[in-house]
Amino acid sequence: MLEPVALYLREADVASLVTLDDVIDTVERAFAEAAAGRAVNRPRQRVQVEGGVLHVMAAGLPDWGVLGLKSYATTRGGRRFIGLLYDLSDGRLLAMMEADTLGQLRTGAASAVASKYLARPEAGTLGLIGTGWQARSQAAAIARVRPIALVKAYSRTPERREAFAEEMTAELGAQVVAVDSPEEAVRDADIVTTITSARDPVVQGGWLRPGVHVNAAGANALPRREIDTGVVTRAARIVVDSREQARLEAAELTVPVEEGLLTWNRVAELAEVVGGQVPGRQDPEEITLFKSLGIALEDVAVMHLVYHRACERGVGEEIGR
């Protein structure tokens, strides 16, 4: 029987093959590979035309034997995510997979890994701004690494935040309550996570309690900011998934840099924290910040996991015969 050139994996396949715990572990190991100099990540590139934008991002994990990319087009009619995974030994396409679920899982996993190293061990209250598709994996993933007993969730639409609270209470086995303002979500929270499409800041530095950890995970383009400069200037430790990509996409950091309130040498990479080159939290009272942009290294690492699970379980459609 001829070996198939590749597998085609649909969203339902991806969801059936990996758990959130799998993805958190895989993302953390990928950052450890990067810390050891055994991974390459390239920032997202964008092709803008009238009516839409094509986004392409790529990475390689040589010790895992793979190269890969994720691409997606955002148009007036919606968006579609596709990942391609290649064998490093012979250049063969291993898999083409739909990557919306994959992106949701790896984004939540990145916040979980950051929270593992930067949030206080006893952190039990999560303030969550945004209650959409991505917010579910944020709450669930962070609850895997910290003893979350209370989630205070805010979004602009009361019906959506109430539905989110009901759904996630059942999923997390924790108290999830809908609140009426971003400030109410943030005040007294041990961890704050933003996962919105907001163009202007939804979290102010003056709302933060000492010892809080902030995951700013929604904005990945310069016109958008979820946190104000006050959050950045109050943070004792600032970490990003990629400094190179942050310079291109993270207005939350580029604005205070331009204003002379921050220098890039104060910004560490999550790989450096995971690898031990840079310390994580140093003091129970310090404020820490993780600016998540979503990088290809995370995508390719999870694609590698999904592909091998698919081969083991006989899942997916053979293509390219």
mmCIF file of C-alpha atoms in Angstrom:
data_model
loop_
_atom_site.group_PDB
_atom_site.id
_atom_site.type_symbol
_atom_site.label_atom_id
_atom_site.label_comp_id
_atom_site.label_asym_id
_atom_site.label_seq_id
_atom_site.Cartn_x
_atom_site.Cartn_y
_atom_site.Cartn_z
ATOM 1 C CA MET A 1 0.000 0.000 0.000
ATOM 2 C CA LEU A 2 1.394 3.408 -0.950
ATOM 3 C CA GLU A 3 2.087 5.797 1.896
ATOM 4 C CA PRO A 4 -0.275 8.795 1.743
ATOM 5 C CA VAL A 5 1.396 12.092 1.000
ATOM 6 C CA ALA A 6 -0.619 13.862 3.680
ATOM 7 C CA LEU A 7 -3.638 13.798 5.946
ATOM 8 C CA TYR A 8 -6.448 16.310 5.804
ATOM 9 C CA LEU A 9 -7.810 16.975 9.299
ATOM 10 C CA ARG A 10 -11.014 18.902 9.926
ATOM 11 C CA GLU A 11 -11.952 20.967 12.966
ATOM 12 C CA ALA A 12 -13.816 18.044 14.524
ATOM 13 C CA ASP A 13 -10.764 15.807 14.052
ATOM 14 C CA VAL A 14 -8.498 18.275 15.829
ATOM 15 C CA ALA A 15 -10.951 18.627 18.703
ATOM 16 C CA SER A 16 -11.202 14.850 19.095
ATOM 17 C CA LEU A 17 -7.462 14.174 19.061
ATOM 18 C CA VAL A 18 -6.095 16.448 21.784
ATOM 19 C CA THR A 19 -7.137 17.744 25.166
ATOM 20 C CA LEU A 20 -6.428 21.145 26.632
ATOM 21 C CA ASP A 21 -3.953 19.531 29.032
ATOM 22 C CA ASP A 22 -2.122 18.026 26.040
ATOM 23 C CA VAL A 23 -1.906 21.411 24.396
ATOM 24 C CA ILE A 24 -0.661 23.216 27.522
ATOM 25 C CA ASP A 25 2.113 20.643 27.901
ATOM 26 C CA THR A 26 3.029 20.846 24.208
ATOM 27 C CA VAL A 27 3.154 24.649 24.167
ATOM 28 C CA GLU A 28 5.340 24.704 27.265
ATOM 29 C CA ARG A 29 7.725 22.170 25.722
ATOM 30 C CA ALA A 30 7.860 24.234 22.527
ATOM 31 C CA PHE A 31 8.938 27.293 24.491
ATOM 32 C CA ALA A 32 11.577 25.158 26.209
ATOM 33 C CA GLU A 33 12.841 24.179 22.739
ATOM 34 C CA ALA A 34 13.053 27.854 21.815
ATOM 35 C CA ALA A 35 14.913 28.628 25.036
ATOM 36 C CA ALA A 36 17.500 26.001 24.117
ATOM 37 C CA GLY A 37 17.939 27.446 20.627
ATOM 38 C CA ARG A 38 16.177 24.510 18.999
ATOM 39 C CA ALA A 39 13.259 26.366 17.424
ATOM 40 C CA VAL A 40 12.737 29.148 14.898
ATOM 41 C CA ASN A 41 9.681 31.394 14.829
ATOM 42 C CA ARG A 42 8.839 33.934 12.168
ATOM 43 C CA PRO A 43 6.427 36.800 12.890
ATOM 44 C CA ARG A 44 3.066 37.025 11.193
ATOM 45 C CA GLN A 45 3.123 38.630 7.756
ATOM 46 C CA ARG A 46 0.042 40.369 6.383
ATOM 47 C CA VAL A 47 -1.053 40.983 2.801
ATOM 48 C CA GLN A 48 -3.743 43.664 2.775
ATOM 49 C CA VAL A 49 -6.010 44.233 -0.187
ATOM 50 C CA GLU A 50 -9.359 45.901 -0.547
ATOM 51 C CA GLY A 51 -11.880 43.666 1.160
ATOM 52 C CA GLY A 52 -9.530 41.405 3.057
ATOM 53 C CA VAL A 53 -6.205 40.487 4.639
ATOM 54 C CA LEU A 54 -4.103 37.335 4.270
ATOM 55 C CA HIS A 55 -2.100 36.429 7.382
ATOM 56 C CA VAL A 56 0.810 33.942 7.201
ATOM 57 C CA MET A 57 3.057 32.757 10.053
ATOM 58 C CA ALA A 58 5.701 30.009 10.114
ATOM 59 C CA ALA A 59 7.994 28.128 12.497
ATOM 60 C CA GLY A 60 10.297 25.131 12.703
ATOM 61 C CA LEU A 61 11.116 22.611 15.432
ATOM 62 C CA PRO A 62 14.155 20.701 14.104
ATOM 63 C CA ASP A 63 14.415 18.225 16.983
ATOM 64 C CA TRP A 64 10.754 17.393 16.433
ATOM 65 C CA GLY A 65 11.457 16.942 12.732
ATOM 66 C CA VAL A 66 8.899 19.438 11.441
ATOM 67 C CA LEU A 67 8.406 22.776 9.751
ATOM 68 C CA GLY A 68 5.028 24.390 9.384
ATOM 69 C CA LEU A 69 2.892 27.395 8.769
ATOM 70 C CA LYS A 70 -0.562 28.688 9.474
ATOM 71 C CA SER A 71 -2.424 30.975 7.111
ATOM 72 C CA TYR A 72 -5.795 32.618 7.318
ATOM 73 C CA ALA A 73 -7.740 35.200 5.382
ATOM 74 C CA THR A 74 -9.975 37.710 7.118
ATOM 75 C CA THR A 75 -12.663 39.119 4.839
ATOM 76 C CA ARG A 76 -16.061 40.732 5.083
ATOM 77 C CA GLY A 77 -17.555 37.259 4.785
ATOM 78 C CA GLY A 78 -15.584 35.704 7.642
ATOM 79 C CA ARG A 79 -12.297 33.901 8.127
ATOM 80 C CA ARG A 80 -10.799 30.445 7.642
ATOM 81 C CA PHE A 81 -7.662 29.024 9.274
ATOM 82 C CA ILE A 82 -5.468 26.385 7.605
ATOM 83 C CA GLY A 83 -2.235 24.829 8.877
ATOM 84 C CA LEU A 84 0.403 22.979 6.867
ATOM 85 C CA LEU A 85 2.913 20.628 8.510
ATOM 86 C CA TYR A 86 6.035 19.409 6.667
ATOM 87 C CA ASP A 87 8.539 16.631 7.351
ATOM 88 C CA LEU A 88 11.982 18.142 7.876
ATOM 89 C CA SER A 89 13.790 15.046 6.599
ATOM 90 C CA ASP A 90 12.381 15.042 3.069
ATOM 91 C CA GLY A 91 10.130 18.080 2.718
ATOM 92 C CA ARG A 92 7.010 15.941 2.456
ATOM 93 C CA LEU A 93 3.694 17.521 3.391
ATOM 94 C CA LEU A 94 2.487 15.566 6.411
ATOM 95 C CA ALA A 95 -0.806 17.265 7.108
ATOM 96 C CA MET A 96 -3.182 20.002 6.125
ATOM 97 C CA MET A 97 -5.514 20.838 8.962
ATOM 98 C CA GLU A 98 -8.281 23.264 9.741
ATOM 99 C CA ALA A 99 -6.858 25.398 12.517
ATOM 100 C CA ASP A 100 -9.537 27.479 14.237
ATOM 101 C CA THR A 101 -9.956 25.053 17.154
ATOM 102 C CA LEU A 102 -6.194 24.586 17.233
ATOM 103 C CA GLY A 103 -5.733 28.364 17.510
ATOM 104 C CA GLN A 104 -8.259 28.625 20.318
ATOM 105 C CA LEU A 105 -6.536 25.878 22.290
ATOM 106 C CA ARG A 106 -2.978 27.125 21.821
ATOM 107 C CA THR A 107 -3.918 30.703 22.731
ATOM 108 C CA GLY A 108 -5.463 29.523 25.983
ATOM 109 C CA ALA A 109 -2.458 27.279 26.586
ATOM 110 C CA ALA A 110 -0.008 30.162 26.166
ATOM 111 C CA SER A 111 -1.847 32.160 28.845
ATOM 112 C CA ALA A 112 -1.801 29.098 31.079
ATOM 113 C CA VAL A 113 1.951 28.646 30.669
ATOM 114 C CA ALA A 114 2.541 32.324 31.394
ATOM 115 C CA SER A 115 0.249 32.163 34.429
ATOM 116 C CA LYS A 116 2.111 29.095 35.696
ATOM 117 C CA TYR A 117 5.362 31.059 35.845
ATOM 118 C CA LEU A 118 4.089 34.559 36.610
ATOM 119 C CA ALA A 119 0.908 34.331 38.708
ATOM 120 C CA ARG A 120 1.039 33.758 42.455
ATOM 121 C CA PRO A 121 0.692 30.037 43.281
ATOM 122 C CA GLU A 122 -2.446 30.609 45.331
ATOM 123 C CA ALA A 123 -4.159 32.812 42.723
ATOM 124 C CA GLY A 124 -7.830 31.894 42.942
ATOM 125 C CA THR A 125 -9.782 34.710 41.280
ATOM 126 C CA LEU A 126 -9.757 35.347 37.531
ATOM 127 C CA GLY A 127 -11.042 38.588 36.055
ATOM 128 C CA LEU A 128 -11.925 37.906 32.428
ATOM 129 C CA ILE A 129 -12.671 40.640 29.893
ATOM 130 C CA GLY A 130 -14.293 39.094 26.826
ATOM 131 C CA THR A 131 -16.658 36.120 26.702
ATOM 132 C CA GLY A 132 -16.378 34.961 23.092
ATOM 133 C CA TRP A 133 -14.992 31.836 21.414
ATOM 134 C CA GLN A 134 -11.437 32.399 22.655
ATOM 135 C CA ALA A 135 -12.463 33.258 26.215
ATOM 136 C CA ARG A 136 -13.585 29.711 26.952
ATOM 137 C CA SER A 137 -10.141 28.206 26.489
ATOM 138 C CA GLN A 138 -8.559 31.093 28.410
ATOM 139 C CA ALA A 139 -10.617 30.383 31.518
ATOM 140 C CA ALA A 140 -10.332 26.603 31.219
ATOM 141 C CA ALA A 141 -6.568 26.624 30.606
ATOM 142 C CA ILE A 142 -5.721 29.029 33.421
ATOM 143 C CA ALA A 143 -7.841 26.914 35.769
ATOM 144 C CA ARG A 144 -5.552 23.966 34.920
ATOM 145 C CA VAL A 145 -2.500 25.713 36.389
ATOM 146 C CA ARG A 146 -3.960 27.787 39.223
ATOM 147 C CA PRO A 147 -6.677 27.005 41.805
ATOM 148 C CA ILE A 148 -9.343 29.213 40.242
ATOM 149 C CA ALA A 149 -12.437 29.268 42.445
ATOM 150 C CA LEU A 150 -14.054 32.449 41.085
ATOM 151 C CA VAL A 151 -14.230 33.908 37.580
ATOM 152 C CA LYS A 152 -15.638 37.412 37.129
ATOM 153 C CA ALA A 153 -16.545 37.748 33.447
ATOM 154 C CA TYR A 154 -17.393 40.898 31.532
ATOM 155 C CA SER A 155 -18.406 41.589 27.950
ATOM 156 C CA ARG A 156 -20.403 44.432 26.441
ATOM 157 C CA THR A 157 -23.493 42.292 25.825
ATOM 158 C CA PRO A 158 -25.277 41.254 29.047
ATOM 159 C CA GLU A 159 -26.902 38.210 27.448
ATOM 160 C CA ARG A 160 -23.536 36.881 26.230
ATOM 161 C CA ARG A 161 -21.778 37.285 29.560
ATOM 162 C CA GLU A 162 -24.682 35.687 31.426
ATOM 163 C CA ALA A 163 -24.672 32.707 29.034
ATOM 164 C CA PHE A 164 -20.900 32.426 29.372
ATOM 165 C CA ALA A 165 -21.160 32.397 33.170
ATOM 166 C CA GLU A 166 -23.740 29.635 33.114
ATOM 167 C CA GLU A 167 -21.809 27.510 30.625
ATOM 168 C CA MET A 168 -18.412 27.898 32.271
ATOM 169 C CA THR A 169 -19.732 27.297 35.786
ATOM 170 C CA ALA A 170 -20.711 23.831 34.620
ATOM 171 C CA GLU A 171 -17.430 23.265 32.770
ATOM 172 C CA LEU A 172 -15.022 24.528 35.422
ATOM 173 C CA GLY A 173 -16.815 23.453 38.561
ATOM 174 C CA ALA A 174 -16.009 26.936 39.877
ATOM 175 C CA GLN A 175 -18.127 30.009 40.536
ATOM 176 C CA VAL A 176 -18.398 32.057 37.337
ATOM 177 C CA VAL A 177 -20.312 35.314 37.607
ATOM 178 C CA ALA A 178 -21.196 37.933 35.025
ATOM 179 C CA VAL A 179 -20.280 41.468 36.096
ATOM 180 C CA ASP A 180 -21.430 44.845 34.809
ATOM 181 C CA SER A 181 -18.120 46.585 34.059
ATOM 182 C CA PRO A 182 -14.482 45.853 33.227
ATOM 183 C CA GLU A 183 -13.433 47.518 36.469
ATOM 184 C CA GLU A 184 -15.632 45.166 38.495
ATOM 185 C CA ALA A 185 -13.989 42.200 36.781
ATOM 186 C CA VAL A 186 -10.477 43.498 37.431
ATOM 187 C CA ARG A 187 -10.726 44.846 40.984
ATOM 188 C CA ASP A 188 -9.447 42.287 43.535
ATOM 189 C CA ALA A 189 -8.645 39.684 40.851
ATOM 190 C CA ASP A 190 -5.457 37.619 41.224
ATOM 191 C CA ILE A 191 -5.225 37.056 37.461
ATOM 192 C CA VAL A 192 -6.693 39.327 34.792
ATOM 193 C CA THR A 193 -7.098 38.136 31.207
ATOM 194 C CA THR A 194 -8.249 40.245 28.279
ATOM 195 C CA ILE A 195 -9.425 38.475 25.132
ATOM 196 C CA THR A 196 -11.393 41.033 23.155
ATOM 197 C CA SER A 197 -11.493 42.786 19.811
ATOM 198 C CA ALA A 198 -11.345 46.205 21.489
ATOM 199 C CA ARG A 199 -9.421 48.986 19.765
ATOM 200 C CA ASP A 200 -9.110 51.088 22.932
ATOM 201 C CA PRO A 201 -7.963 49.937 26.381
ATOM 202 C CA VAL A 202 -10.490 48.062 28.482
ATOM 203 C CA VAL A 203 -8.210 47.706 31.543
ATOM 204 C CA GLN A 204 -6.618 50.588 33.426
ATOM 205 C CA GLY A 205 -3.496 50.275 35.527
ATOM 206 C CA GLY A 206 -5.138 51.983 38.488
ATOM 207 C CA TRP A 207 -7.577 49.089 38.860
ATOM 208 C CA LEU A 208 -4.880 46.469 39.501
ATOM 209 C CA ARG A 209 -4.229 45.104 42.963
ATOM 210 C CA PRO A 210 -0.640 44.381 44.074
ATOM 211 C CA GLY A 211 0.416 40.855 43.118
ATOM 212 C CA VAL A 212 -1.901 40.520 40.131
ATOM 213 C CA HIS A 213 -0.838 38.809 36.918
ATOM 214 C CA VAL A 214 -2.241 40.133 33.627
ATOM 215 C CA ASN A 215 -2.594 38.176 30.374
ATOM 216 C CA ALA A 216 -3.316 40.573 27.503
ATOM 217 C CA ALA A 217 -4.251 38.125 24.763
ATOM 218 C CA GLY A 218 -6.733 39.712 22.383
ATOM 219 C CA ALA A 219 -4.940 42.411 20.403
ATOM 220 C CA ASN A 220 -2.362 41.470 17.748
ATOM 221 C CA ALA A 221 -2.305 44.512 15.476
ATOM 222 C CA LEU A 222 -1.020 48.033 16.076
ATOM 223 C CA PRO A 223 -4.400 49.817 15.904
ATOM 224 C CA ARG A 224 -5.630 47.794 18.916
ATOM 225 C CA ARG A 225 -4.892 48.088 22.642
ATOM 226 C CA GLU A 226 -6.635 46.184 25.453
ATOM 227 C CA ILE A 227 -4.575 47.547 28.365
ATOM 228 C CA ASP A 228 -3.508 51.110 28.989
ATOM 229 C CA THR A 229 0.009 52.387 29.568
ATOM 230 C CA GLY A 230 -0.644 52.383 33.309
ATOM 231 C CA VAL A 231 -0.757 48.579 33.310
ATOM 232 C CA VAL A 232 2.617 48.480 31.575
ATOM 233 C CA THR A 233 4.322 51.029 33.812
ATOM 234 C CA ARG A 234 3.070 49.274 36.965
ATOM 235 C CA ALA A 235 4.342 45.871 35.827
ATOM 236 C CA ALA A 236 7.586 44.702 37.424
ATOM 237 C CA ARG A 237 7.928 41.878 34.897
ATOM 238 C CA ILE A 238 6.805 42.150 31.260
ATOM 239 C CA VAL A 239 6.885 39.026 29.100
ATOM 240 C CA VAL A 240 5.889 38.443 25.472
ATOM 241 C CA ASP A 241 5.684 35.323 23.334
ATOM 242 C CA SER A 242 7.967 36.972 20.738
ATOM 243 C CA ARG A 243 9.847 40.263 21.049
ATOM 244 C CA GLU A 244 10.263 40.465 17.277
ATOM 245 C CA GLN A 245 6.547 40.063 16.724
ATOM 246 C CA ALA A 246 5.713 42.419 19.603
ATOM 247 C CA ARG A 247 7.635 45.224 17.909
ATOM 248 C CA LEU A 248 5.351 44.782 14.899
ATOM 249 C CA GLU A 249 2.006 44.109 16.576
ATOM 250 C CA ALA A 250 1.872 45.058 20.270
ATOM 251 C CA ALA A 251 0.620 48.641 20.535
ATOM 252 C CA GLU A 252 0.297 48.115 24.298
ATOM 253 C CA LEU A 253 4.114 48.081 24.355
ATOM 254 C CA THR A 254 5.109 50.193 21.346
ATOM 255 C CA VAL A 255 3.141 53.205 22.617
ATOM 256 C CA PRO A 256 4.923 53.399 26.008
ATOM 257 C CA VAL A 257 8.234 52.759 24.244
ATOM 258 C CA GLU A 258 7.561 55.724 21.942
ATOM 259 C CA GLU A 259 6.600 57.816 24.976
ATOM 260 C CA GLY A 260 9.874 56.957 26.726
ATOM 261 C CA LEU A 261 8.116 55.035 29.504
ATOM 262 C CA LEU A 262 9.422 51.588 28.528
ATOM 263 C CA THR A 263 12.519 50.137 26.877
ATOM 264 C CA TRP A 264 12.612 46.857 24.998
ATOM 265 C CA ASN A 265 15.396 45.521 27.207
ATOM 266 C CA ARG A 266 12.802 45.324 29.996
ATOM 267 C CA VAL A 267 10.695 42.931 27.911
ATOM 268 C CA ALA A 268 11.485 39.229 28.254
ATOM 269 C CA GLU A 269 10.290 36.332 26.114
ATOM 270 C CA LEU A 270 8.202 33.518 27.563
ATOM 271 C CA ALA A 271 10.784 31.041 26.262
ATOM 272 C CA GLU A 272 13.426 32.721 28.444
ATOM 273 C CA VAL A 273 11.191 32.371 31.492
ATOM 274 C CA VAL A 274 10.327 28.733 30.762
ATOM 275 C CA GLY A 275 13.991 27.965 30.086
ATOM 276 C CA GLY A 276 15.182 29.617 33.304
ATOM 277 C CA GLN A 277 17.293 32.333 31.642
ATOM 278 C CA VAL A 278 14.971 35.021 33.020
ATOM 279 C CA PRO A 279 13.172 34.718 36.367
ATOM 280 C CA GLY A 280 9.410 34.701 36.541
ATOM 281 C CA ARG A 281 7.602 36.165 39.533
ATOM 282 C CA GLN A 282 10.043 37.363 42.186
ATOM 283 C CA ASP A 283 7.760 38.848 44.824
ATOM 284 C CA PRO A 284 4.160 38.177 45.931
ATOM 285 C CA GLU A 285 3.313 41.876 45.631
ATOM 286 C CA GLU A 286 4.717 42.601 42.180
ATOM 287 C CA ILE A 287 2.483 43.015 39.136
ATOM 288 C CA THR A 288 3.366 40.846 36.139
ATOM 289 C CA LEU A 289 2.249 41.127 32.527
ATOM 290 C CA PHE A 290 2.172 38.639 29.656
ATOM 291 C CA LYS A 291 1.467 40.178 26.268
ATOM 292 C CA SER A 292 0.312 37.309 24.056
ATOM 293 C CA LEU A 293 0.250 37.807 20.306
ATOM 294 C CA GLY A 294 -0.168 34.207 19.199
ATOM 295 C CA ILE A 295 2.914 32.881 17.429
ATOM 296 C CA ALA A 296 3.568 30.207 14.838
ATOM 297 C CA LEU A 297 5.779 28.209 17.208
ATOM 298 C CA GLU A 298 2.680 27.388 19.244
ATOM 299 C CA ASP A 299 0.710 26.428 16.134
ATOM 300 C CA VAL A 300 3.388 24.173 14.665
ATOM 301 C CA ALA A 301 4.023 22.426 17.986
ATOM 302 C CA VAL A 302 0.325 21.617 18.387
ATOM 303 C CA MET A 303 0.017 20.604 14.725
ATOM 304 C CA HIS A 304 2.851 18.122 15.331
ATOM 305 C CA LEU A 305 0.921 16.637 18.252
ATOM 306 C CA VAL A 306 -2.355 16.505 16.315
ATOM 307 C CA TYR A 307 -0.710 14.829 13.315
ATOM 308 C CA HIS A 308 0.908 12.058 15.359
ATOM 309 C CA ARG A 309 -2.320 11.409 17.257
ATOM 310 C CA ALA A 310 -4.149 11.184 13.935
ATOM 311 C CA CYS A 311 -1.658 8.634 12.624
ATOM 312 C CA GLU A 312 -1.943 6.555 15.801
ATOM 313 C CA ARG A 313 -5.758 6.528 15.706
ATOM 314 C CA GLY A 314 -6.342 6.363 11.958
ATOM 315 C CA VAL A 315 -8.115 9.716 11.823
ATOM 316 C CA GLY A 316 -8.201 12.022 8.797
ATOM 317 C CA GLU A 317 -8.590 11.866 5.052
ATOM 318 C CA GLU A 318 -5.686 10.816 2.861
ATOM 319 C CA ILE A 319 -4.809 13.403 0.241
ATOM 320 C CA GLY A 320 -2.171 13.805 -2.445
ATOM 321 C CA ARG A 321 -1.969 10.171 -3.608
#
